[in-house]
Coordinates of C-alpha atoms in Angstrom, one line a residue:
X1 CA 8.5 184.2 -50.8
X2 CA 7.3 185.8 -47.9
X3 CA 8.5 185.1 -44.3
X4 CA 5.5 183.5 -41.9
X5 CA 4.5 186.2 -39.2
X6 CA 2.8 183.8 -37.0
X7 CA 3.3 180.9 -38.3
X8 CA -0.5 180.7 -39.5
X9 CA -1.1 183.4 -42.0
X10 CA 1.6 185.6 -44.6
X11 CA 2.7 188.5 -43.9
X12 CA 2.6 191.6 -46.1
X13 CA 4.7 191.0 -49.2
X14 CA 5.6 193.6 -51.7
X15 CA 6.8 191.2 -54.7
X16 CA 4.6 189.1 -56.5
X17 CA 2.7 186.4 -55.0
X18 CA 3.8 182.5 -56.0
X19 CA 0.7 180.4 -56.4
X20 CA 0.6 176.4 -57.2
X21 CA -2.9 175.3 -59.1
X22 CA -4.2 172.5 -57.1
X23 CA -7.3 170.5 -57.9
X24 CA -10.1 169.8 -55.3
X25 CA -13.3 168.6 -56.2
X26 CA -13.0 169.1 -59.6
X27 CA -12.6 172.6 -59.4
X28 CA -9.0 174.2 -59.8
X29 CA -8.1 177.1 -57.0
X30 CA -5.1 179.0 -56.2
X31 CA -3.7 179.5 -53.1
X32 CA -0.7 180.9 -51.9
X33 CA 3.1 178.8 -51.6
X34 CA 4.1 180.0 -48.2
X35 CA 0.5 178.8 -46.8
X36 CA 0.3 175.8 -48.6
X37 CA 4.0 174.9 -46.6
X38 CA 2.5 176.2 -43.6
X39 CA -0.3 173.9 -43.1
X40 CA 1.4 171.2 -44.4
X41 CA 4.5 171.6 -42.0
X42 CA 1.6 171.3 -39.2
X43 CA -0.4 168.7 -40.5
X44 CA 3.2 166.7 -40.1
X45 CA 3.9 167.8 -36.9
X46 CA 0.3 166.7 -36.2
X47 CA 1.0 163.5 -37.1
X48 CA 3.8 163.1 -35.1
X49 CA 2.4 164.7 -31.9
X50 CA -0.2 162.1 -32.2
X51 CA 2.0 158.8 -32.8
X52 CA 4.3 159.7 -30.5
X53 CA 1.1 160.3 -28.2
X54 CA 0.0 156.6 -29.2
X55 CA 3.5 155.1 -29.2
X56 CA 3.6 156.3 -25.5
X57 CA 0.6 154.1 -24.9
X58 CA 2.0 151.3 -25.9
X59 CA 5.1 149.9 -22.7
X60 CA 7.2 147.1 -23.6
X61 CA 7.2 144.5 -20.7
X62 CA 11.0 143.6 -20.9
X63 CA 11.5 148.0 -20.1
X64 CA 10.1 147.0 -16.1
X65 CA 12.5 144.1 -16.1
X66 CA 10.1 141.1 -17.0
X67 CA 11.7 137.9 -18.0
X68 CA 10.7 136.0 -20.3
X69 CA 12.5 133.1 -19.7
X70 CA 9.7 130.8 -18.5
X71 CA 11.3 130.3 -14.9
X72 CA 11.9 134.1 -13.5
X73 CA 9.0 134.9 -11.5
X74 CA 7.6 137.7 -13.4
X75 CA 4.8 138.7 -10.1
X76 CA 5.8 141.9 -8.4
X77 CA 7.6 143.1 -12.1
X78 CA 4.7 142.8 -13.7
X79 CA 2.5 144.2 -10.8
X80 CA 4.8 147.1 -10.9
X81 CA 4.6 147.6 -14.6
X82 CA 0.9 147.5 -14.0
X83 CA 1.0 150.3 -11.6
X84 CA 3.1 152.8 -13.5
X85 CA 0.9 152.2 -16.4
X86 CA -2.0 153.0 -14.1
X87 CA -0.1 156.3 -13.1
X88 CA 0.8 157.5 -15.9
X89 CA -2.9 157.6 -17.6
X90 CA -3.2 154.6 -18.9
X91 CA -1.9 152.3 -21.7
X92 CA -1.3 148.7 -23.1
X93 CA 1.9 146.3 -21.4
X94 CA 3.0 144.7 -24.3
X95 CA 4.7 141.4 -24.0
X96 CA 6.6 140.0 -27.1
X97 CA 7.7 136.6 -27.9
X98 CA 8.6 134.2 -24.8
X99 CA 6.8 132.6 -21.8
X100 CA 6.3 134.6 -18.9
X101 CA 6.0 133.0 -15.4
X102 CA 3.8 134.7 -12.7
X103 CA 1.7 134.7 -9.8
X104 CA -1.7 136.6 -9.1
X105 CA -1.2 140.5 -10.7
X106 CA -3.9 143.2 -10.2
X107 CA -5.0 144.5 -13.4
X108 CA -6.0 149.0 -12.7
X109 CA -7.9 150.8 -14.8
X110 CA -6.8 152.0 -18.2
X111 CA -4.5 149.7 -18.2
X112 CA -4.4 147.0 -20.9
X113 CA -2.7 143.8 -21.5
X114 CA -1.4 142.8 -24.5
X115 CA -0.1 139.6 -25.9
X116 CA 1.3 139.5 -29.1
X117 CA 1.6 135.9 -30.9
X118 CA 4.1 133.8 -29.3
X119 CA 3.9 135.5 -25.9
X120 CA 2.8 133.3 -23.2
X121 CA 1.6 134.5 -19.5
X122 CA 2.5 131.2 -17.5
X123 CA 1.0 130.4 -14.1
X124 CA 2.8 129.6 -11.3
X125 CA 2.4 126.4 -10.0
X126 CA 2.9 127.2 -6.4
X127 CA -0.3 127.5 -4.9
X128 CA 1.5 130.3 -2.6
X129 CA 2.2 132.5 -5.6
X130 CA -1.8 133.4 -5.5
X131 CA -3.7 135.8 -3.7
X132 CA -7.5 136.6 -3.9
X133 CA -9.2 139.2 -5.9
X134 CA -12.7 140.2 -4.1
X135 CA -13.0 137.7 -1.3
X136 CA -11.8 134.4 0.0
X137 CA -11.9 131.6 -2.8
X138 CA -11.6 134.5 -5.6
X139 CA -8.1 133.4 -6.5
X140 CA -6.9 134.7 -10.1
X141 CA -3.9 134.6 -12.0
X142 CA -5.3 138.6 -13.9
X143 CA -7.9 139.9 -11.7
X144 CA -9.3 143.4 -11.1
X145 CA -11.7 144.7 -8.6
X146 CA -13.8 148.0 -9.9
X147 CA -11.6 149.2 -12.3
X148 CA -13.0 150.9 -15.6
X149 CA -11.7 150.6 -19.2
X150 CA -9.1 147.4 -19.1
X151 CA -8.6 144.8 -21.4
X152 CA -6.4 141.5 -22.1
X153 CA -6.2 141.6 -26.1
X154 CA -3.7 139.9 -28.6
X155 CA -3.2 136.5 -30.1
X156 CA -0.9 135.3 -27.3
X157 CA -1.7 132.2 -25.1
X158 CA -2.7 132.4 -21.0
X159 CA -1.4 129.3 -19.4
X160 CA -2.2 128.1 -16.4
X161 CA -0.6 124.8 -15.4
X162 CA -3.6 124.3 -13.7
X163 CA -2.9 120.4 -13.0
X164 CA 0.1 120.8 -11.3
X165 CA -0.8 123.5 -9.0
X166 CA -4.1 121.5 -8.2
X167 CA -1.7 118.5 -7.5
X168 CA 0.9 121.2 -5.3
X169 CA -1.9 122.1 -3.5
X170 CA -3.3 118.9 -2.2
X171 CA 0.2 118.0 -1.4
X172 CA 0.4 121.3 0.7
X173 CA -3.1 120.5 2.3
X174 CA -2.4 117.0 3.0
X175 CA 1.0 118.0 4.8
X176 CA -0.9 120.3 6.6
X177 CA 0.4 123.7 5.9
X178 CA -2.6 124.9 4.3
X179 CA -6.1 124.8 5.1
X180 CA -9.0 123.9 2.5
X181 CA -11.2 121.7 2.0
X182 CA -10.7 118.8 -0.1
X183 CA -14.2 117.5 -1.8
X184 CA -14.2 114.3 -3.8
X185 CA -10.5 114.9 -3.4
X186 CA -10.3 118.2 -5.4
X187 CA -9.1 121.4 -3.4
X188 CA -12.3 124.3 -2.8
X189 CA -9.9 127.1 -3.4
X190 CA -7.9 126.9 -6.8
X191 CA -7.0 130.1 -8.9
X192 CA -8.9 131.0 -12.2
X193 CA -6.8 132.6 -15.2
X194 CA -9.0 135.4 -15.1
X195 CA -11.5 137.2 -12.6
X196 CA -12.8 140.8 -13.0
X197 CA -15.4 141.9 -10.4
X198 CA -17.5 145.4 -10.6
X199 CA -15.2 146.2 -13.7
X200 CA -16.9 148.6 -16.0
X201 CA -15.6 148.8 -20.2
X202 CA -14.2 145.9 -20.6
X203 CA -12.8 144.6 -23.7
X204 CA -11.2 141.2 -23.8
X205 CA -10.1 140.1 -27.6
X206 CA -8.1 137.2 -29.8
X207 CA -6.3 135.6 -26.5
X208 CA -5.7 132.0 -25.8
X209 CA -6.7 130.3 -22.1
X210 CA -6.1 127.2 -21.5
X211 CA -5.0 124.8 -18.3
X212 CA -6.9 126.7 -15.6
X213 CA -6.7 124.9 -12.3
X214 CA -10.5 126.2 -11.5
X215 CA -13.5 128.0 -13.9
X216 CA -11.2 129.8 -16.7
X217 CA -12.4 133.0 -16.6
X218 CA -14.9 134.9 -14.4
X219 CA -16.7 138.2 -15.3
X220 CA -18.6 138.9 -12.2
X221 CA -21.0 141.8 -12.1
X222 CA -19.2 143.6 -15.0
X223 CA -21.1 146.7 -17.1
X224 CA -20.0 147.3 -20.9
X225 CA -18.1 144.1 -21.3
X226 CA -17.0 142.5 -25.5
X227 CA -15.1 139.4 -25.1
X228 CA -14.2 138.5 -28.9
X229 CA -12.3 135.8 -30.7
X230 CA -10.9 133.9 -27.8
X231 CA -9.7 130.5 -28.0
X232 CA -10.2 128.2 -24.4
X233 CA -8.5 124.7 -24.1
X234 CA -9.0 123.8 -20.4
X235 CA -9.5 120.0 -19.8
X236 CA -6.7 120.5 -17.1
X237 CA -8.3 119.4 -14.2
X238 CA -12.0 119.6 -12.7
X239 CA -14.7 122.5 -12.9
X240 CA -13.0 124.3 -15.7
X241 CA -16.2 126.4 -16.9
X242 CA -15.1 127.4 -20.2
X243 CA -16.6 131.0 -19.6
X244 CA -18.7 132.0 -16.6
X245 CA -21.0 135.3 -16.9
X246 CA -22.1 136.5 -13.4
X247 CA -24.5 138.8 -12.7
X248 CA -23.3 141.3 -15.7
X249 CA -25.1 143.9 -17.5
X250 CA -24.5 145.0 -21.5
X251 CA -22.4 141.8 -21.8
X252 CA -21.5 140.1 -25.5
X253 CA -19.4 136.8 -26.3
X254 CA -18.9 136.5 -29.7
X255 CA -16.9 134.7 -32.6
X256 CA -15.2 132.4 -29.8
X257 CA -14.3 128.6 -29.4
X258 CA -14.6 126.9 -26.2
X259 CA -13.3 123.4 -25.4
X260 CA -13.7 122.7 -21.5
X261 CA -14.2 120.2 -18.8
X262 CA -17.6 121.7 -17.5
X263 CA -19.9 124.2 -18.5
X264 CA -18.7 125.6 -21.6
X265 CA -20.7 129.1 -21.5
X266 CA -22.9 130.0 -18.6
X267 CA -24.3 132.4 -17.0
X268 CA -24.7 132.5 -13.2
X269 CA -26.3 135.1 -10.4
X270 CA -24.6 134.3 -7.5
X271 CA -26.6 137.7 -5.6
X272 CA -30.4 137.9 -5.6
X273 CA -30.0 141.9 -5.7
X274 CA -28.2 141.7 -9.3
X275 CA -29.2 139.6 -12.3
X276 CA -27.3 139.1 -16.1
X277 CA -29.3 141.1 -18.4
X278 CA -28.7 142.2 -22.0
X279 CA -26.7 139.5 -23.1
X280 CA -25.5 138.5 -26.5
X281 CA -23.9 135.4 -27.1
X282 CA -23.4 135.0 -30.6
X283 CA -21.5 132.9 -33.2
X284 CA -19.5 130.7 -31.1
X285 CA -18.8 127.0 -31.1
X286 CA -18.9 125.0 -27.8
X287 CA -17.3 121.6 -26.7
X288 CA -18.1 120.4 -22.6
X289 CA -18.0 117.7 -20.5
X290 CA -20.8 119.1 -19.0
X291 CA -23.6 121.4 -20.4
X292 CA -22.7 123.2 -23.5
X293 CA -24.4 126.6 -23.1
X294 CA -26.1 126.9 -19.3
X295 CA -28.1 129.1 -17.3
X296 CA -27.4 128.3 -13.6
X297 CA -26.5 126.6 -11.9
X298 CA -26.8 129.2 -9.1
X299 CA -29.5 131.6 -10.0
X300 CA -30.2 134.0 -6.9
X301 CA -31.1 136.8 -9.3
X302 CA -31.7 135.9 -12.4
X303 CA -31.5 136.5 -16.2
X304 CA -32.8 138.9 -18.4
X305 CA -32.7 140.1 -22.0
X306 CA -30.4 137.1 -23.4
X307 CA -30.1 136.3 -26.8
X308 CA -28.0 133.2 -28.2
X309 CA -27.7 133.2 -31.7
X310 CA -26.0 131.3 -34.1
X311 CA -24.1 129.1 -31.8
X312 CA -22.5 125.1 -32.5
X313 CA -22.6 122.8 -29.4
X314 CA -20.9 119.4 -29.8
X315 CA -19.6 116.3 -28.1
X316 CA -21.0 117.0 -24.7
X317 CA -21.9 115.3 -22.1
X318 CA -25.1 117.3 -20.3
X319 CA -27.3 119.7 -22.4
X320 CA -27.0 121.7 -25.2
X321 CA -28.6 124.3 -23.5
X322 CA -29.8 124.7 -19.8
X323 CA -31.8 127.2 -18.8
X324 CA -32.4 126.7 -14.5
X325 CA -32.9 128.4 -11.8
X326 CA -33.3 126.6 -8.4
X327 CA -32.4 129.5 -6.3
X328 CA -35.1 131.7 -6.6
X329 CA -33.8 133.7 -9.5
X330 CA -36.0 135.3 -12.1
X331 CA -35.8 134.3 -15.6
X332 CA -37.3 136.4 -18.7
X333 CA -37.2 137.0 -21.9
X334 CA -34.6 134.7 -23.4
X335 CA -34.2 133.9 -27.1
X336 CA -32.1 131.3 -28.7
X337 CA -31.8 131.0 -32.3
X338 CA -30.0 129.0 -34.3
X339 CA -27.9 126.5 -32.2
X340 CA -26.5 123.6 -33.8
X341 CA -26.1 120.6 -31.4
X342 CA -24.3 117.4 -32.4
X343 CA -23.2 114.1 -30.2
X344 CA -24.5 115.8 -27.0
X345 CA -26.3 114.1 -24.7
X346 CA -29.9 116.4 -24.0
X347 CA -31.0 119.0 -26.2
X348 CA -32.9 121.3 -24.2
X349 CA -33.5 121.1 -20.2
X350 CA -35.9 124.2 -18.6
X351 CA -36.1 123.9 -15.0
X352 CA -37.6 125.1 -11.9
X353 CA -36.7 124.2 -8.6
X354 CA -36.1 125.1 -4.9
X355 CA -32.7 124.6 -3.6
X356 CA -31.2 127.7 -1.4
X357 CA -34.0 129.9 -1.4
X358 CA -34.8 129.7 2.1
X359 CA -37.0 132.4 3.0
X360 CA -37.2 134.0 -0.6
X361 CA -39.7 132.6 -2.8
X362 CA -39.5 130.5 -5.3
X363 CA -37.7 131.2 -8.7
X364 CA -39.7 132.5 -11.8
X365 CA -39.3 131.1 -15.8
X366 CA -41.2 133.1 -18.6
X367 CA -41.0 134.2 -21.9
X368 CA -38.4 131.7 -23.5
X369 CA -38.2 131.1 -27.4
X370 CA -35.9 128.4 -28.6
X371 CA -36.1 128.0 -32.6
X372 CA -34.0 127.0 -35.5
X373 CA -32.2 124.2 -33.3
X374 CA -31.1 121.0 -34.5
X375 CA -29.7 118.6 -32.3
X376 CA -28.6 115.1 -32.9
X377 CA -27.8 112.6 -29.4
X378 CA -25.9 109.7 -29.9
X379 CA -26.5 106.3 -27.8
X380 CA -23.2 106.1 -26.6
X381 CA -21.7 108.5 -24.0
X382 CA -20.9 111.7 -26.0
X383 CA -17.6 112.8 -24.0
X384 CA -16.0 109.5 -24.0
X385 CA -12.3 109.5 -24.1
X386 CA -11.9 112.6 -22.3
X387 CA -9.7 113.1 -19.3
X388 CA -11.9 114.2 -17.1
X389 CA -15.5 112.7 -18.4
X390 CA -18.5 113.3 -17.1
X391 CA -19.8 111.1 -14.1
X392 CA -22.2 107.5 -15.5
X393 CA -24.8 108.6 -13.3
X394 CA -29.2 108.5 -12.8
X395 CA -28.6 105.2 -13.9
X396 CA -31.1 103.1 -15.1
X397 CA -32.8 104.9 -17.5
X398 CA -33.3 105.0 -21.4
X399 CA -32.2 107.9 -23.1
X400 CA -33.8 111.2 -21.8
X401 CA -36.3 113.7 -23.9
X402 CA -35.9 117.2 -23.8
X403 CA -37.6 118.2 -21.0
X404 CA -39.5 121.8 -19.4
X405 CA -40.3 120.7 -15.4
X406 CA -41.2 123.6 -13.4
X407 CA -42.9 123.2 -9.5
X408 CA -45.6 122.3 -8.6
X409 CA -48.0 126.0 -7.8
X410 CA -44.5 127.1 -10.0
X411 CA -45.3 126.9 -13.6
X412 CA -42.9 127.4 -16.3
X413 CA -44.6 129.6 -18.4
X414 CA -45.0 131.4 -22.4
X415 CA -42.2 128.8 -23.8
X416 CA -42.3 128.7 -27.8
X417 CA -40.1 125.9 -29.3
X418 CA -40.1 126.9 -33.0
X419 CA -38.5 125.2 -36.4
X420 CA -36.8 122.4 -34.4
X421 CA -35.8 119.2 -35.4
X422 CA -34.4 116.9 -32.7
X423 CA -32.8 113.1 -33.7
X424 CA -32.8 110.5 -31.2
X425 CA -31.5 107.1 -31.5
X426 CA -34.6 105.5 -29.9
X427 CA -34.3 102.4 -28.8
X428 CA -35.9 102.3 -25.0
X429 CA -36.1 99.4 -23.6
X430 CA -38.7 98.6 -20.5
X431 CA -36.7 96.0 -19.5
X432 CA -33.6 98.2 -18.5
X433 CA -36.0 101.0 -17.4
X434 CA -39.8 101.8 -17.6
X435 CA -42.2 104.5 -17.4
X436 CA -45.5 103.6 -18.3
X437 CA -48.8 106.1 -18.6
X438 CA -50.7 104.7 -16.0
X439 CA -51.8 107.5 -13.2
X440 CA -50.2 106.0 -10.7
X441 CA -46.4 105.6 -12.8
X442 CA -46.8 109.5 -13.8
X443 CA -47.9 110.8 -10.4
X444 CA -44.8 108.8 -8.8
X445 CA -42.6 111.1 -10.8
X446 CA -41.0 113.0 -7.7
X447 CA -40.4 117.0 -7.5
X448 CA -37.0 117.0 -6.5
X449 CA -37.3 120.9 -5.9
X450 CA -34.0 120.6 -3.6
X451 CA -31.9 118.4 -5.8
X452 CA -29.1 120.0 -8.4
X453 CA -31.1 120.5 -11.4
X454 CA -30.0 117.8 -14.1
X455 CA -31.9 116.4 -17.2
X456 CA -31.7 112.9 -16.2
X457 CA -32.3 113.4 -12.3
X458 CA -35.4 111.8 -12.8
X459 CA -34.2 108.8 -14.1
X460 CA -36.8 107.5 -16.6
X461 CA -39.2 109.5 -18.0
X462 CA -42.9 108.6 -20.0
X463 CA -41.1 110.4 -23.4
X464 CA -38.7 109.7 -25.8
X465 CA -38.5 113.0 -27.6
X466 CA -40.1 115.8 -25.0
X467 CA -41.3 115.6 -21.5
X468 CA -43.5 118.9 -19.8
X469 CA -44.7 119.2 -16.5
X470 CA -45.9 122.3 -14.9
X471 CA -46.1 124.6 -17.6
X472 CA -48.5 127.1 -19.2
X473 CA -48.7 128.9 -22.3
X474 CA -46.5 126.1 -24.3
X475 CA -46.1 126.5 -28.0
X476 CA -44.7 123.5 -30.3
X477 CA -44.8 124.5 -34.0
X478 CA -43.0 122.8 -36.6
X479 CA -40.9 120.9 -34.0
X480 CA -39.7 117.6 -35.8
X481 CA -39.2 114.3 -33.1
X482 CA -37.0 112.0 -35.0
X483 CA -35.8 108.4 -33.4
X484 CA -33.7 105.7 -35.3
X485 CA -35.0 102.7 -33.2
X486 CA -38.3 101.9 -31.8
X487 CA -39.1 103.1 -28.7
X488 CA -41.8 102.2 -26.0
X489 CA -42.6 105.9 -24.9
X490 CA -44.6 108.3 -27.1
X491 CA -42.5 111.2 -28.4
X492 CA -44.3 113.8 -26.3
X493 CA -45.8 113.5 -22.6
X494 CA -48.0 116.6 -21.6
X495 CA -48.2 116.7 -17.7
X496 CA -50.3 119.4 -15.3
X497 CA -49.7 122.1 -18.6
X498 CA -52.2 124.3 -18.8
X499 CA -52.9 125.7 -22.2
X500 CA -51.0 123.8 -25.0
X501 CA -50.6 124.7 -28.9
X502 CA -49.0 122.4 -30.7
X503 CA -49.3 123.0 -34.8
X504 CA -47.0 121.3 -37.7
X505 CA -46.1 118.3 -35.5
X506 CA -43.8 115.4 -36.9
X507 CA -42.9 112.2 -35.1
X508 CA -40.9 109.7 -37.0
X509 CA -40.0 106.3 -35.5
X510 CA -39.6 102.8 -37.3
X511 CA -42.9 101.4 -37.0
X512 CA -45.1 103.4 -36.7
X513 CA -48.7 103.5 -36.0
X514 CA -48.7 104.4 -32.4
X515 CA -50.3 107.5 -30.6
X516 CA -47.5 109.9 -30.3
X517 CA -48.8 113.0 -28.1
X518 CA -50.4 111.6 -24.3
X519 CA -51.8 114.3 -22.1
X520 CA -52.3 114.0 -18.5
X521 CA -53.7 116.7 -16.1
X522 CA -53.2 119.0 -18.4
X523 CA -56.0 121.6 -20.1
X524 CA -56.2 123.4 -23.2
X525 CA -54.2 121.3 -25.2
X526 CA -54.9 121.9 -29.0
X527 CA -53.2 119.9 -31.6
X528 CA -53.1 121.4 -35.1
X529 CA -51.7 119.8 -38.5

């Protein structure tokens, strides 16, 4: 056969040409032997130019000298595996089967970590193993400030030992050698497993994180950010948010289980020059000894574009889902569809207040649509048994309705509640607590702009099934109030709403035959069958 010229095309060949028949499409073409070797030579050497690329991509952690016996102090070899990564263009630190103990490491961009199942990041629990990421209080044990296209992905586990560095710390404060503040006994600055800050393509994916000493993880004014698949188990200690979104744009949570000892998912706007919008938070299942899905509670900014779909919310203490905001924040256009609430202790809580505003005004609520909920709440404390429960508090009152409560001048307004059925186990008794329907017990029903927004920081309420007051635009169809027991309070109390629709109402209580819907102050109310 003829020698290649170029390497491309054959050269000139005086005997006769060897061809191979080849079929392609159903048609049968000849082409020449020495070509046909050609391209097929660099189609392999194609493929090996580009694994080799993507093998180089990929750096395993024990190459930098990372231990992973579970009591090396992994921090400045993992930092500097980090920064290599970083300088080298990019790639993923891959850590294999073992536990790896650190301190706080600085994620850079293009650089991705890795866990593969079995691997273990462990937290130090030596409170001076842990430096901050943006700004005083920001500890982390992965943080990253404005970097672009990083990631923590794998089915490994991110441990914190959150307890005992809480406990180390105290100790450290109590002796004196460090200097924080301790409030109802719990350290103000304590390390989260994760905080990224002004990150942009984010992608975090299949991990484990559990025991966090503080929130768990922290996404704080992030663009383009997927967390996926992730597992949380932190009941460690106090204020472990499951998953706190702040102030982040193009954001999704999806296919994720949360088990925490506070706010499971939440979003928060801590600055009233940024706001969370377009948010997805989809198909995940929720456990808290606080809310289980939460707006707030600081809300300088606001929220925009959210939708919550297909979501589970069980055996917590507050709300199923809270949507608040006390600190002037703007809220807009929020759907929630589908969310499945069992053993919690409110369904739905909508608040306006007036809490650090100062000299901004007052926070804004419209356009809400909650439908295809169902939410069953129990009589006895939902989170009982925990180790760290949620507080007995508001105390006495009967079990609490759902409730909408804007301001007064600051009404809540264009809420739908749609296909809803919500199971109460009834039962209120006026001689533990009592709210009657009298003028004078409704109007003595305080503001409480300032206070921390809670569904039971009223204490009793008129309602056993919902409770509005200062709303407009309010939409109830096909909402279904079920309770078990008797109970003295209508289902529904309508107060200072203006303009009311409710159509395809059911109330159903043993007994019966009382007047379920009482309006007070309120105009354009229409009732429909």
């Amino acid at each position: 056969s003829a020698s290649a010229g170029n390497g491309l095309l054959p050269r000139a060949h005086h005997g006769p040409v060897i061809y191979r028949i080849t079929e392609t499409n159903n048609y049968y073409t000849k082409q020449p032997k020495t070509m046909r070797t050609t391209k097929t030579f660099l189609f392999s050497l194609l493929l090996v130019i580009f694994a080799t690329v993507a093998q180089a991509k990929d750096y395993n952690a024990s190459f930098f000298g990372i231990k992973s016996n579970g009591t090396t102090l992994n921090t400045t070899s993992i930092q500097g595996a980090i920064d290599y990564i970083h300088s080298q263009g990019g790639g993923r630190l891959v850590f294999y089967v073992g536990r790896y103990l650190t301190g706080t490491v600085h994620l850079k961009s293009n650089v991705t970590i890795h866990l593969n199942e079995g691997a273990v990041i462990v937290g130090s629990t030596n409170p001076y193993d842990y430096d901050t990421v943006f700004n005083r209080g920001s500890q982390a044990l992965i943080g990253a400030f404005q970097c672009e296209n990083i990631g923590i992905t794998g089915k490994g586990v991110i441990d914190g030992q959150g307890r005992a560095m809480s406990y180390n710390r105290i100790d450290l404060i109590q002796k004196g050698l460090i200097k924080d503040e301790l409030k109802y006994d719990r350290p103000e600055i304590r390390p989260t497993l994760v905080y990224f800050r002004e990150c942009k393509d984010v992608n975090v994916d299949g991990i484990m994180l559990k025991n966090s000493a503080f929130w768990v993880q922290i996404y704080d004014q992030c663009d383009r950010m997927t967390v996926n698949n992730i597992t949380v188990d932190s009941k460690a200690y106090w204020n472990n948010d499951g998953l706190d979104i702040v102030d982040c744009r193009n954001f999704k949570l999806t296919n994720s289980f949360i088990d925490a000892t506070d706010d499971a998912i939440c979003l928060k706007s801590h600055d009233h020059r940024q706001m969370c919008e377009n948010v997805e938070i989809r198909n995940n299942v929720a456990r808290s000894s606080a809310s289980g899905i939460k707006f707030g509670t600081v809300s300088a900014g606001g929220y925009k574009n959210v939708k919550i779909v297909n979501n589970k919310v069980y055996d917590t203490y507050r709300s199923a889902i809270t949507i608040a905001t006390p600190d002037g924040g703007h809220i807009e256009n929020i759907l929630v569809d589908s969310l499945y609430a069992y053993n919690t202790g409110n369904a739905i809580y909508l608040r306006i207040g007036k809490r650090w505003t100062g000299e901004r005004p007052v926070g804004t609520m419209k356009g809400i649509t909650i439908q295809n909920m169902y939410c069953e709440i129990p009589q006895a404390k939902p989170d009982k048994g925990y180790d760290y429960e949620g507080p007995i508090e508001d105390l006495p009152r009967n079990i609490s309705p759902a409730s909408i409560v804007g301001l007064e001048g600051h009404d809540i307004t264009d809420v739908t509640l749609r296909n809803i059925e919500l199971v109460y186990p009834g039962g209120g008794n006026p001689n533990y607590a009592y709210r009657g329907l009298k003028p004078k017990d409704l109007d003595s029903i305080p503001e409480m702009a300032a206070a921390y927004p809670e569904f039971s920081q009223f204490k009793e309420l008129p309602a056993w099934g919902l409770y509005v007051r200062h709303a407009k635009n309010l939409t109830l169809d096909n909402v279904t109030l079920k309770a078990e027991a008797r109970d003295y309070r209508p289902a529904i109390v309508l107060q200072q709403v203006d303009g009311a629709l409710l159509e395809n109402m059911k109330y159903i209580e043993p007994g019966g035959g009382k007047k379920q819907v009482f309006v007070y102050k309120s105009t354009d109310v229409i009732q429909k069958k």
